[in-house]
Tab-separated table of N, CA, C and O in Angstrom:
chain	number	residue	atom	x	y	z
A	1	MET	N	-6.882	0.998	-7.900
A	1	MET	CA	-6.730	-0.547	-8.495
A	1	MET	C	-7.907	-1.151	-8.381
A	1	MET	O	-9.531	-1.341	-7.246
A	2	LEU	N	-8.405	-1.617	-9.492
A	2	LEU	CA	-9.764	-2.988	-9.412
A	2	LEU	C	-10.075	-3.117	-9.620
A	2	LEU	O	-9.345	-3.919	-10.550
A	3	ALA	N	-10.275	-4.760	-8.515
A	3	ALA	CA	-10.064	-6.460	-9.480
A	3	ALA	C	-11.015	-7.175	-9.251
A	3	ALA	O	-12.350	-5.936	-8.703
A	4	GLU	N	-11.222	-7.443	-11.022
A	4	GLU	CA	-12.748	-7.643	-11.527
A	4	GLU	C	-12.700	-9.260	-11.632
A	4	GLU	O	-10.664	-9.885	-11.984
A	5	LEU	N	-13.828	-10.481	-10.801
A	5	LEU	CA	-12.767	-12.015	-11.613
A	5	LEU	C	-14.634	-12.167	-12.112
A	5	LEU	O	-16.283	-12.142	-11.400
A	6	GLU	N	-14.992	-12.142	-13.299
A	6	GLU	CA	-15.785	-12.721	-13.567
A	6	GLU	C	-16.594	-12.251	-14.226
A	6	GLU	O	-18.200	-11.604	-13.396
A	7	GLY	N	-16.731	-10.873	-14.131
A	7	GLY	CA	-16.996	-9.742	-13.761
A	7	GLY	C	-17.896	-8.564	-13.401
A	7	GLY	O	-18.948	-6.984	-13.609
A	8	LYS	N	-17.628	-8.776	-11.966
A	8	LYS	CA	-17.604	-8.295	-10.520
A	8	LYS	C	-16.747	-8.421	-9.596
A	8	LYS	O	-15.339	-8.475	-9.866
A	9	SER	N	-16.649	-7.279	-9.020
A	9	SER	CA	-15.807	-6.707	-8.857
A	9	SER	C	-15.489	-7.568	-7.202
A	9	SER	O	-16.496	-7.359	-6.958
A	10	VAL	N	-14.211	-7.626	-7.414
A	10	VAL	CA	-13.891	-8.437	-5.434
A	10	VAL	C	-12.684	-7.637	-4.617
A	10	VAL	O	-12.455	-9.025	-3.809
A	11	GLY	N	-12.038	-6.220	-5.135
A	11	GLY	CA	-11.582	-6.499	-4.771
A	11	GLY	C	-10.891	-5.157	-5.166
A	11	GLY	O	-11.282	-4.515	-6.106
A	12	TRP	N	-9.621	-4.133	-3.925
A	12	TRP	CA	-9.521	-2.657	-4.707
A	12	TRP	C	-8.078	-2.037	-3.932
A	12	TRP	O	-8.190	-2.512	-2.466
A	13	CYS	N	-7.361	-0.914	-4.521
A	13	CYS	CA	-6.067	-0.632	-3.050
A	13	CYS	C	-6.628	-0.111	-4.439
A	13	CYS	O	-6.479	0.661	-5.190
A	14	SER	N	-6.186	1.370	-2.427
A	14	SER	CA	-6.175	3.083	-2.696
A	14	SER	C	-4.868	3.557	-2.983
A	14	SER	O	-3.886	2.973	-2.601
A	15	VAL	N	-3.768	3.536	-3.976
A	15	VAL	CA	-2.762	4.762	-4.361
A	15	VAL	C	-2.944	6.064	-5.158
A	15	VAL	O	-3.988	5.616	-6.287
A	16	ALA	N	-2.832	6.862	-4.864
A	16	ALA	CA	-2.435	8.258	-5.361
A	16	ALA	C	-1.641	9.169	-5.181
A	16	ALA	O	0.065	8.413	-3.840
A	17	PRO	N	-0.882	10.145	-5.245
A	17	PRO	CA	-0.033	11.077	-5.290
A	17	PRO	C	0.006	11.213	-3.537
A	17	PRO	O	-1.169	11.804	-3.013
A	18	ARG	N	0.624	11.224	-3.002
A	18	ARG	CA	0.859	11.578	-1.368
A	18	ARG	C	-0.231	11.718	-0.823
A	18	ARG	O	-0.549	12.666	0.513
A	19	GLN	N	0.482	13.289	-1.999
A	19	GLN	CA	-0.528	14.788	-0.826
A	19	GLN	C	-1.194	14.784	-1.652
A	19	GLN	O	-2.669	16.234	-0.751
A	20	THR	N	-2.427	13.273	-1.983
A	20	THR	CA	-3.861	13.595	-1.804
A	20	THR	C	-4.316	13.129	-0.656
A	20	THR	O	-5.779	13.377	-0.259
A	21	TYR	N	-3.579	12.494	-0.157
A	21	TYR	CA	-3.817	11.763	1.559
A	21	TYR	C	-3.812	12.476	2.993
A	21	TYR	O	-2.888	13.369	3.317
A	22	ARG	N	-4.289	12.593	4.133
A	22	ARG	CA	-3.977	13.213	4.951
A	22	ARG	C	-2.718	13.018	5.504
A	22	ARG	O	-1.758	12.064	4.739
A	23	LYS	N	-2.367	13.452	6.756
A	23	LYS	CA	-0.417	13.016	6.999
A	23	LYS	C	-0.570	11.227	7.261
A	23	LYS	O	-1.965	10.720	8.037
A	24	LEU	N	0.595	10.823	6.261
A	24	LEU	CA	0.302	9.424	6.900
A	24	LEU	C	1.207	9.166	8.113
A	24	LEU	O	1.494	7.688	8.239
A	25	SER	N	2.433	9.690	8.669
A	25	SER	CA	3.250	9.122	9.440
A	25	SER	C	4.258	10.398	9.484
A	25	SER	O	4.001	11.256	8.872
A	26	GLN	N	4.572	10.613	10.984
A	26	GLN	CA	5.026	11.860	11.653
A	26	GLN	C	6.561	12.331	10.748
A	26	GLN	O	6.771	12.636	10.582
A	27	GLN	N	7.568	11.173	9.745
A	27	GLN	CA	8.436	11.011	9.700
A	27	GLN	C	8.185	12.116	7.450
A	27	GLN	O	8.743	11.749	7.200
A	28	GLN	N	7.315	11.761	7.834
A	28	GLN	CA	6.491	12.278	6.427
A	28	GLN	C	6.911	13.618	5.629
A	28	GLN	O	6.397	15.484	7.028
A	29	ASP	N	7.810	14.020	4.891
A	29	ASP	CA	8.389	15.300	4.391
A	29	ASP	C	8.103	16.084	2.891
A	29	ASP	O	7.534	15.487	1.794
A	30	ASP	N	6.463	16.510	3.845
A	30	ASP	CA	5.357	17.662	2.458
A	30	ASP	C	6.379	17.854	1.636
A	30	ASP	O	5.748	18.332	0.377
A	31	SER	N	7.825	18.170	0.828
A	31	SER	CA	8.312	18.652	1.023
A	31	SER	C	8.695	17.822	-0.322
A	31	SER	O	9.617	18.442	-1.594
A	32	GLU	N	8.703	16.612	-0.647
A	32	GLU	CA	9.067	15.374	-1.506
A	32	GLU	C	8.445	16.066	-2.798
A	32	GLU	O	6.385	15.472	-2.420
A	33	ALA	N	8.567	15.718	-3.244
A	33	ALA	CA	7.924	15.181	-5.472
A	33	ALA	C	8.171	14.680	-4.871
A	33	ALA	O	8.880	13.713	-4.977
A	34	GLY	N	6.567	14.432	-6.613
A	34	GLY	CA	6.663	12.177	-7.154
A	34	GLY	C	7.232	10.932	-6.463
A	34	GLY	O	6.579	10.321	-5.588
A	35	VAL	N	6.452	11.573	-4.561
A	35	VAL	CA	5.458	11.171	-3.624
A	35	VAL	C	4.438	10.099	-3.988
A	35	VAL	O	2.940	11.116	-3.783
A	36	TRP	N	4.250	8.791	-4.836
A	36	TRP	CA	3.798	8.146	-4.078
A	36	TRP	C	2.779	7.371	-2.797
A	36	TRP	O	3.647	6.648	-2.403
A	37	SER	N	1.860	6.852	-2.752
A	37	SER	CA	1.403	6.379	-1.225
A	37	SER	C	0.317	5.524	-1.970
A	37	SER	O	-1.290	5.420	-2.452
A	38	ILE	N	0.498	4.286	-0.989
A	38	ILE	CA	-0.251	2.385	-1.466
A	38	ILE	C	-1.085	2.329	0.103
A	38	ILE	O	-1.085	3.174	0.894
A	39	VAL	N	-2.029	2.800	0.152
A	39	VAL	CA	-3.632	3.141	1.673
A	39	VAL	C	-3.137	2.160	2.491
A	39	VAL	O	-3.970	1.757	3.493
A	40	CYS	N	-4.649	1.229	1.313
A	40	CYS	CA	-5.844	1.005	1.858
A	40	CYS	C	-5.641	-0.326	0.745
A	40	CYS	O	-5.340	0.042	-0.869
A	41	PHE	N	-6.590	-1.631	1.331
A	41	PHE	CA	-6.627	-2.858	0.197
A	41	PHE	C	-7.962	-3.374	0.948
A	41	PHE	O	-8.214	-3.480	2.440
A	42	TYR	N	-8.799	-3.324	-0.028
A	42	TYR	CA	-9.882	-5.121	-0.013
A	42	TYR	C	-9.867	-6.075	-0.496
A	42	TYR	O	-9.767	-6.097	-1.568
A	43	VAL	N	-10.208	-7.228	-0.110
A	43	VAL	CA	-10.935	-8.348	-0.672
A	43	VAL	C	-11.540	-8.492	0.177
A	43	VAL	O	-11.086	-8.769	1.317
A	44	PRO	N	-12.772	-9.153	-0.733
A	44	PRO	CA	-13.074	-10.374	0.411
A	44	PRO	C	-12.846	-11.961	1.279
A	44	PRO	O	-12.009	-12.517	1.225
A	45	ARG	N	-13.374	-11.728	1.792
A	45	ARG	CA	-12.963	-12.506	3.380
A	45	ARG	C	-12.411	-13.688	2.260
A	45	ARG	O	-11.807	-14.945	3.098
A	46	ALA	N	-13.668	-14.288	2.238
A	46	ALA	CA	-14.265	-15.778	0.869
A	46	ALA	C	-13.365	-15.593	-0.341
A	46	ALA	O	-13.171	-17.029	-0.640
A	47	LEU	N	-12.019	-14.347	-0.397
A	47	LEU	CA	-11.517	-14.647	-1.293
A	47	LEU	C	-10.060	-14.719	-0.888
A	47	LEU	O	-8.867	-14.230	-1.615
A	48	ARG	N	-9.424	-14.304	0.538
A	48	ARG	CA	-8.474	-13.916	0.801
A	48	ARG	C	-7.862	-14.817	0.490
A	48	ARG	O	-8.048	-16.214	0.838
A	49	GLY	N	-6.323	-15.022	0.374
A	49	GLY	CA	-5.284	-16.193	0.468
A	49	GLY	C	-5.215	-16.549	-1.945
A	49	GLY	O	-4.382	-17.582	-1.437
A	50	ASP	N	-5.893	-15.549	-1.897
A	50	ASP	CA	-5.977	-16.641	-3.870
A	50	ASP	C	-4.791	-15.633	-4.683
A	50	ASP	O	-4.964	-15.493	-5.920
A	51	GLY	N	-4.117	-14.735	-4.196
A	51	GLY	CA	-3.372	-13.520	-4.577
A	51	GLY	C	-4.111	-12.112	-5.067
A	51	GLY	O	-3.092	-11.728	-5.907
A	52	PHE	N	-5.042	-12.243	-4.482
A	52	PHE	CA	-5.748	-10.588	-5.333
A	52	PHE	C	-4.851	-9.380	-4.715
A	52	PHE	O	-4.783	-8.662	-5.765
A	53	ALA	N	-4.911	-9.291	-3.073
A	53	ALA	CA	-4.057	-8.654	-2.399
A	53	ALA	C	-2.036	-7.998	-3.568
A	53	ALA	O	-2.151	-7.101	-4.048
A	54	SER	N	-2.544	-9.683	-3.584
A	54	SER	CA	-1.011	-9.328	-4.652
A	54	SER	C	-0.134	-9.062	-6.072
A	54	SER	O	-0.174	-8.013	-6.311
A	55	ALA	N	-1.789	-9.167	-6.163
A	55	ALA	CA	-2.341	-8.918	-7.867
A	55	ALA	C	-3.214	-7.058	-8.171
A	55	ALA	O	-2.475	-6.404	-8.702
A	56	LEU	N	-3.159	-6.957	-6.777
A	56	LEU	CA	-3.652	-5.394	-6.927
A	56	LEU	C	-2.484	-4.380	-6.962
A	56	LEU	O	-2.589	-3.653	-7.059
A	57	LEU	N	-1.273	-4.530	-5.632
A	57	LEU	CA	-0.623	-4.730	-5.694
A	57	LEU	C	0.810	-4.541	-6.632
A	57	LEU	O	1.100	-2.685	-6.833
A	58	ASP	N	0.643	-4.974	-8.098
A	58	ASP	CA	1.751	-4.808	-8.352
A	58	ASP	C	1.360	-4.031	-9.431
A	58	ASP	O	1.184	-3.546	-10.678
A	59	ALA	N	-0.461	-4.015	-9.612
A	59	ALA	CA	-0.938	-3.716	-10.435
A	59	ALA	C	-0.894	-1.828	-10.253
A	59	ALA	O	-0.932	-0.824	-10.159
A	60	ALA	N	-0.810	-1.504	-8.488
A	60	ALA	CA	-0.507	0.316	-8.125
A	60	ALA	C	0.494	0.410	-8.443
A	60	ALA	O	0.971	1.549	-8.645
A	61	ILE	N	1.580	-0.450	-8.374
A	61	ILE	CA	2.989	-0.363	-8.520
A	61	ILE	C	2.810	0.620	-10.185
A	61	ILE	O	3.358	1.484	-10.193
A	62	ASP	N	2.962	-0.199	-11.217
A	62	ASP	CA	3.117	-0.574	-12.841
A	62	ASP	C	1.676	0.800	-13.123
A	62	ASP	O	2.519	1.603	-12.862
A	63	HIS	N	0.573	1.013	-12.314
A	63	HIS	CA	-0.095	2.839	-12.391
A	63	HIS	C	0.495	3.600	-12.372
A	63	HIS	O	0.851	4.704	-12.247
A	64	ALA	N	1.138	3.478	-10.318
A	64	ALA	CA	2.115	4.598	-10.410
A	64	ALA	C	3.436	5.314	-10.763
A	64	ALA	O	3.149	5.815	-10.931
A	65	LEU	N	3.730	3.711	-11.485
A	65	LEU	CA	4.890	4.763	-12.395
A	65	LEU	C	4.717	4.939	-13.713
A	65	LEU	O	5.065	5.937	-14.011
A	66	THR	N	4.194	4.463	-14.637
A	66	THR	CA	3.663	5.078	-15.404
A	66	THR	C	2.618	6.352	-14.662
A	66	THR	O	3.165	7.464	-16.050
A	67	LYS	N	1.986	6.913	-13.660
A	67	LYS	CA	2.243	8.127	-13.958
A	67	LYS	C	3.167	9.350	-13.569
A	67	LYS	O	2.665	9.930	-13.040
A	68	GLY	N	3.975	8.778	-12.963
A	68	GLY	CA	5.397	9.506	-13.318
A	68	GLY	C	6.052	9.565	-11.629
A	68	GLY	O	6.467	9.926	-11.500
A	69	ALA	N	5.372	8.308	-11.126
A	69	ALA	CA	5.639	7.794	-8.970
A	69	ALA	C	8.099	8.138	-10.207
A	69	ALA	O	8.043	7.496	-10.476
A	70	ASP	N	8.433	8.811	-8.470
A	70	ASP	CA	9.545	8.746	-8.917
A	70	ASP	C	10.317	7.634	-7.468
A	70	ASP	O	10.463	7.487	-7.539
A	71	THR	N	8.607	7.752	-6.457
A	71	THR	CA	9.338	7.432	-5.419
A	71	THR	C	7.551	6.896	-5.671
A	71	THR	O	6.449	7.251	-4.726
A	72	ILE	N	8.016	5.433	-4.562
A	72	ILE	CA	6.163	5.227	-3.682
A	72	ILE	C	6.683	4.589	-2.310
A	72	ILE	O	7.456	3.791	-2.017
A	73	GLU	N	4.868	4.582	-1.478
A	73	GLU	CA	5.185	4.668	-0.321
A	73	GLU	C	4.331	3.819	0.228
A	73	GLU	O	3.051	4.143	-0.311
A	74	ALA	N	4.096	3.335	1.058
A	74	ALA	CA	3.371	2.013	2.133
A	74	ALA	C	3.225	1.757	3.040
A	74	ALA	O	4.420	2.100	3.864
A	75	TYR	N	2.040	1.264	4.046
A	75	TYR	CA	2.074	1.542	5.465
A	75	TYR	C	1.531	-0.107	6.041
A	75	TYR	O	0.623	0.080	6.688
A	76	PRO	N	2.717	-0.393	4.927
A	76	PRO	CA	1.902	-2.419	6.208
A	76	PRO	C	2.298	-2.163	7.139
A	76	PRO	O	2.598	-2.263	8.170
A	77	VAL	N	1.126	-3.967	7.405
A	77	VAL	CA	1.823	-4.341	9.360
A	77	VAL	C	2.463	-5.313	9.476
A	77	VAL	O	2.361	-6.625	7.759
A	78	ASP	N	2.342	-6.501	9.939
A	78	ASP	CA	2.870	-7.379	9.950
A	78	ASP	C	2.009	-8.074	11.101
A	78	ASP	O	1.238	-7.914	10.879
A	79	GLU	N	1.603	-9.581	9.238
A	79	GLU	CA	0.602	-10.408	9.570
A	79	GLU	C	0.064	-10.608	11.157
A	79	GLU	O	-1.468	-10.736	11.041
A	80	ALA	N	0.542	-10.649	11.730
A	80	ALA	CA	-0.037	-10.903	13.647
A	80	ALA	C	-0.637	-9.696	13.921
A	80	ALA	O	-1.369	-9.592	14.960
A	81	SER	N	0.222	-8.467	13.395
A	81	SER	CA	-1.377	-7.297	13.782
A	81	SER	C	-2.390	-7.386	14.010
A	81	SER	O	-3.005	-7.317	12.697
A	82	PRO	N	-3.079	-6.637	15.188
A	82	PRO	CA	-4.540	-6.955	15.121
A	82	PRO	C	-5.178	-6.094	14.559
A	82	PRO	O	-6.389	-5.908	14.328
A	83	THR	N	-4.590	-4.907	14.315
A	83	THR	CA	-4.865	-3.708	13.745
A	83	THR	C	-4.287	-3.160	12.175
A	83	THR	O	-3.202	-3.736	12.393
A	84	TYR	N	-4.994	-2.605	11.407
A	84	TYR	CA	-4.326	-1.553	10.548
A	84	TYR	C	-4.102	-2.775	9.161
A	84	TYR	O	-3.686	-2.548	8.289
A	85	ARG	N	-4.790	-3.331	9.692
A	85	ARG	CA	-4.265	-4.774	8.261
A	85	ARG	C	-5.217	-5.094	6.914
A	85	ARG	O	-4.914	-4.769	5.574
A	86	PHE	N	-6.043	-4.168	6.686
A	86	PHE	CA	-6.362	-3.165	6.016
A	86	PHE	C	-4.962	-2.719	4.946
A	86	PHE	O	-4.906	-1.700	3.508
A	87	MET	N	-4.065	-2.387	5.701
A	87	MET	CA	-2.688	-1.777	4.536
A	87	MET	C	-1.231	-2.451	4.076
A	87	MET	O	-0.653	-1.906	3.745
A	88	GLY	N	-2.521	-4.378	3.947
A	88	GLY	CA	-1.841	-5.099	3.832
A	88	GLY	C	-0.198	-5.414	4.554
A	88	GLY	O	-0.548	-4.486	5.829
A	89	PHE	N	-0.043	-6.410	3.852
A	89	PHE	CA	1.351	-6.989	5.005
A	89	PHE	C	2.720	-6.674	4.581
A	89	PHE	O	2.916	-7.121	3.119
A	90	ARG	N	3.575	-6.366	5.749
A	90	ARG	CA	4.449	-6.300	4.762
A	90	ARG	C	5.423	-7.098	4.099
A	90	ARG	O	5.887	-6.225	3.816
A	91	ASP	N	5.906	-8.809	4.021
A	91	ASP	CA	6.076	-9.640	3.263
A	91	ASP	C	5.544	-9.110	2.624
A	91	ASP	O	6.401	-9.828	0.965
A	92	MET	N	4.694	-8.693	1.908
A	92	MET	CA	3.727	-8.828	0.352
A	92	MET	C	4.737	-7.096	-0.063
A	92	MET	O	5.381	-7.474	-1.140
A	93	PHE	N	4.919	-6.349	0.562
A	93	PHE	CA	6.345	-5.320	-0.073
A	93	PHE	C	6.827	-5.786	-0.826
A	93	PHE	O	8.006	-5.257	-0.822
A	94	VAL	N	7.921	-6.168	0.925
A	94	VAL	CA	9.388	-6.545	1.057
A	94	VAL	C	9.629	-7.695	-0.366
A	94	VAL	O	10.784	-6.797	-1.466
A	95	ALA	N	8.355	-8.310	-1.181
A	95	ALA	CA	8.597	-9.238	-2.082
A	95	ALA	C	8.519	-8.768	-2.880
A	95	ALA	O	9.421	-9.204	-3.677
A	96	ARG	N	8.385	-7.511	-3.308
A	96	ARG	CA	8.703	-6.060	-4.111
A	96	ARG	C	9.631	-4.927	-3.901
A	96	ARG	O	9.337	-4.504	-5.201
A	97	GLY	N	10.389	-5.737	-3.700
A	97	GLY	CA	11.326	-4.458	-3.360
A	97	GLY	C	11.893	-2.797	-2.189
A	97	GLY	O	12.538	-2.744	-2.430
A	98	PHE	N	10.874	-3.408	-1.869
A	98	PHE	CA	10.156	-2.284	-0.497
A	98	PHE	C	11.506	-2.068	0.113
A	98	PHE	O	11.505	-3.205	0.598
A	99	HIS	N	11.459	-0.916	0.680
A	99	HIS	CA	12.167	-0.932	2.444
A	99	HIS	C	11.549	-0.374	2.824
A	99	HIS	O	11.144	0.967	2.943
A	100	GLU	N	12.439	-0.418	3.803
A	100	GLU	CA	11.391	0.282	5.758
A	100	GLU	C	12.094	1.561	6.060
A	100	GLU	O	13.611	0.862	5.630
A	101	THR	N	11.441	2.791	6.130
A	101	THR	CA	12.257	3.861	6.166
A	101	THR	C	12.317	4.034	7.983
A	101	THR	O	13.179	4.654	8.882
A	102	GLY	N	11.168	3.404	8.760
A	102	GLY	CA	11.132	3.706	9.816
A	102	GLY	C	9.159	3.580	9.829
A	102	GLY	O	8.113	2.489	9.209
A	103	MET	N	9.463	3.854	10.544
A	103	MET	CA	7.558	3.023	11.917
A	103	MET	C	6.710	4.512	11.290
A	103	MET	O	7.538	5.426	12.013
A	104	ALA	N	5.351	4.007	11.209
A	104	ALA	CA	4.298	5.373	11.695
A	104	ALA	C	3.450	4.536	12.867
A	104	ALA	O	2.256	3.513	12.821
A	105	GLY	N	3.877	4.791	13.594
A	105	GLY	CA	3.043	4.450	14.605
A	105	GLY	C	3.484	3.281	15.557
A	105	GLY	O	4.992	2.817	14.854
A	106	SER	N	3.151	2.639	15.899
A	106	SER	CA	3.562	1.049	16.812
A	106	SER	C	3.473	0.118	15.829
A	106	SER	O	4.039	-1.107	16.263
A	107	ARG	N	2.414	0.503	15.171
A	107	ARG	CA	2.441	-1.098	14.086
A	107	ARG	C	3.142	-0.988	12.660
A	107	ARG	O	2.828	-2.413	11.963
A	108	ARG	N	2.741	-0.102	12.415
A	108	ARG	CA	2.339	0.446	10.731
A	108	ARG	C	4.217	0.488	10.534
A	108	ARG	O	4.500	1.726	10.483
A	109	HIS	N	5.207	-0.065	9.482
A	109	HIS	CA	5.900	0.519	9.223
A	109	HIS	C	5.799	0.816	7.541
A	109	HIS	O	4.895	0.406	6.699
A	110	VAL	N	6.745	2.096	7.696
A	110	VAL	CA	6.569	3.130	6.674
A	110	VAL	C	7.785	1.886	5.261
A	110	VAL	O	8.667	2.525	5.942
A	111	MET	N	6.913	1.815	4.419
A	111	MET	CA	8.737	1.114	3.212
A	111	MET	C	8.287	1.967	1.807
A	111	MET	O	7.594	2.293	1.513
A	112	ARG	N	8.837	1.712	1.371
A	112	ARG	CA	9.757	2.821	0.322
A	112	ARG	C	9.903	1.692	-1.350
A	112	ARG	O	10.751	1.181	-1.093
A	113	LEU	N	9.430	2.750	-2.270
A	113	LEU	CA	10.143	1.537	-3.637
A	113	LEU	C	10.566	3.200	-4.556
A	113	LEU	O	9.405	3.505	-4.543
A	114	GLU	N	12.162	2.703	-4.572
A	114	GLU	CA	11.916	3.732	-5.362
A	114	GLU	C	12.533	3.849	-6.957
A	114	GLU	O	13.440	2.517	-6.906
A	115	ARG	N	12.680	4.632	-7.723
A	115	ARG	CA	12.713	4.094	-9.650
A	115	ARG	C	14.014	4.333	-8.859
A	115	ARG	O	14.516	4.753	-8.851
């Protein structure tokens, strides 16, 4: 997903069927069908806090559901995390109905939204 402001790209979010990515967590069940993953956000520092990441997340959810996703999985961190911040923040996903199903490493939460 690409965010634009006044004709310029100002951010993006990566969303695709989970099997198109390398393994994202130890608990990942590769036999599951219909799972899409949201794995990465970018918003320039000067525009952070203006709602671009939330808008990108909403667009990514809509896109995945429109394309037939049964489940959307993401791997966000807590805001205090010193690493993996590009995967988004946990609270942003909770606000959209995602629930935690486990951890991927020591910082990334595995979160799911099911249709």
